[in-house]
Coordinates of N, CA, C and O in Angstrom, one line a residue:
X1 N 151.3 101.2 114.2 CA 151.7 102.6 114.5 C 152.9 102.5 115.3 O 153.2 101.4 115.5
X2 N 153.5 103.5 115.2 CA 154.7 103.7 116.2 C 154.5 104.6 117.4 O 153.7 105.5 117.4
X3 N 155.0 104.3 118.4 CA 154.7 104.7 119.7 C 156.0 104.7 120.6 O 156.6 103.8 120.7
X4 N 156.2 106.2 121.0 CA 157.6 106.3 122.0 C 156.9 106.5 123.4 O 156.0 107.4 123.4
X5 N 157.6 105.8 124.4 CA 157.1 105.7 125.5 C 158.1 105.8 126.5 O 159.6 105.4 126.0
X6 N 158.0 106.0 127.9 CA 159.1 106.1 128.7 C 159.8 104.7 128.9 O 160.8 104.6 129.3
X7 N 159.1 103.5 129.0 CA 159.4 102.2 129.5 C 158.4 101.3 129.2 O 157.5 101.7 128.8
X8 N 158.6 100.2 129.8 CA 157.8 99.1 129.6 C 156.7 99.2 130.4 O 155.4 99.0 130.0
X9 N 156.5 99.9 131.3 CA 155.3 100.2 132.1 C 154.5 101.4 131.6 O 153.5 101.2 131.6
X10 N 155.0 102.3 130.8 CA 154.4 103.5 130.0 C 153.6 102.6 128.9 O 152.7 103.1 128.7
X11 N 154.5 101.8 128.7 CA 153.7 101.5 127.1 C 152.6 100.2 127.5 O 151.7 100.4 126.8
X12 N 152.8 99.2 128.6 CA 151.5 98.8 129.2 C 150.1 99.3 129.2 O 149.4 99.2 129.0
X13 N 150.7 100.4 129.9 CA 149.5 101.8 130.3 C 148.8 101.9 128.7 O 147.8 102.1 128.7
X14 N 149.7 102.4 128.0 CA 149.4 102.8 126.7 C 148.5 101.8 125.9 O 147.1 102.1 125.6
X15 N 148.7 100.7 126.2 CA 148.0 99.7 125.5 C 146.8 99.7 126.1 O 145.7 99.5 125.4
X16 N 146.6 99.5 127.7 CA 145.2 99.2 128.0 C 144.4 100.3 128.0 O 143.2 100.2 127.9
X17 N 145.0 101.5 128.0 CA 144.2 102.7 128.0 C 143.8 103.0 126.6 O 142.9 103.9 126.3
X18 N 144.3 102.6 125.6 CA 144.1 103.3 124.2 C 144.0 102.2 123.0 O 143.1 102.0 122.8
X19 N 145.4 101.5 122.6 CA 145.2 100.5 121.8 C 144.1 99.4 121.8 O 143.5 99.1 120.9
X20 N 144.2 99.0 123.0 CA 143.2 97.7 123.0 C 141.8 98.1 123.2 O 140.9 97.3 123.3
X21 N 141.5 99.5 123.6 CA 140.1 100.1 123.7 C 139.8 100.2 122.1 O 138.4 100.4 121.9
X22 N 140.3 100.0 121.1 CA 139.9 100.2 119.8 C 139.1 99.2 119.2 O 139.6 98.0 119.3
X23 N 137.5 99.3 118.8 CA 137.0 98.3 118.5 C 137.6 97.3 117.3 O 138.4 97.9 116.5
X24 N 137.6 96.0 117.4 CA 137.9 95.3 116.5 C 139.8 94.9 116.5 O 140.1 93.9 116.1
X25 N 140.5 95.5 117.6 CA 141.4 95.2 117.7 C 141.8 94.1 118.9 O 141.3 94.1 120.0
X26 N 142.0 92.9 118.5 CA 142.1 91.8 119.2 C 143.6 91.2 119.7 O 143.6 90.7 120.9
X27 N 144.7 91.6 119.2 CA 146.1 91.4 119.7 C 146.9 92.5 119.0 O 146.6 93.0 118.3
X28 N 148.1 92.7 119.8 CA 148.9 93.4 119.6 C 150.6 92.7 119.4 O 150.8 91.8 120.2
X29 N 151.1 92.8 118.3 CA 152.7 92.5 118.3 C 153.4 93.5 118.4 O 153.1 94.5 117.8
X30 N 154.5 93.6 119.1 CA 155.5 94.7 119.6 C 156.6 94.2 119.2 O 157.4 93.0 119.5
X31 N 157.4 95.6 118.8 CA 159.1 95.1 118.9 C 159.7 96.3 119.4 O 159.2 97.5 119.6
X32 N 160.9 96.2 120.0 CA 161.2 97.2 121.1 C 162.9 97.4 120.7 O 163.6 96.2 120.2
X33 N 163.3 98.7 120.6 CA 164.3 99.2 120.2 C 165.1 99.1 121.6 O 165.0 99.8 122.5
X34 N 166.3 98.0 121.4 CA 167.1 98.4 123.0 C 168.3 99.4 123.0 O 168.4 99.8 123.9
X35 N 168.7 99.9 121.9 CA 169.7 100.9 121.8 C 170.0 101.4 120.3 O 169.7 100.7 119.5
X36 N 170.3 102.4 119.9 CA 170.4 103.1 118.8 C 171.7 102.9 118.4 O 172.9 103.0 119.4
X37 N 172.1 102.3 117.0 CA 173.1 102.1 116.5 C 174.0 103.2 116.1 O 175.3 103.4 115.8
X38 N 173.3 104.4 115.7 CA 173.9 105.6 115.3 C 172.9 106.9 115.6 O 171.9 106.6 115.7
X39 N 173.6 107.8 116.0 CA 173.0 109.1 116.4 C 171.9 109.3 115.4 O 171.8 109.4 114.3
X40 N 170.6 110.0 116.2 CA 169.9 110.6 115.2 C 170.2 112.0 114.6 O 171.2 112.6 115.2
X41 N 169.8 112.3 113.3 CA 170.2 113.5 112.8 C 169.8 114.9 113.8 O 168.9 114.7 114.3

């Protein structure tokens, strides 16, 4: 799944309130974009 959040604290809140409450989800691997290399269309 892709999730857009305001920052690290919002992401942690999302994990605790939503993603980690899904049955059978045991762990999560995350990748973060630090900056955009080209403007969005």
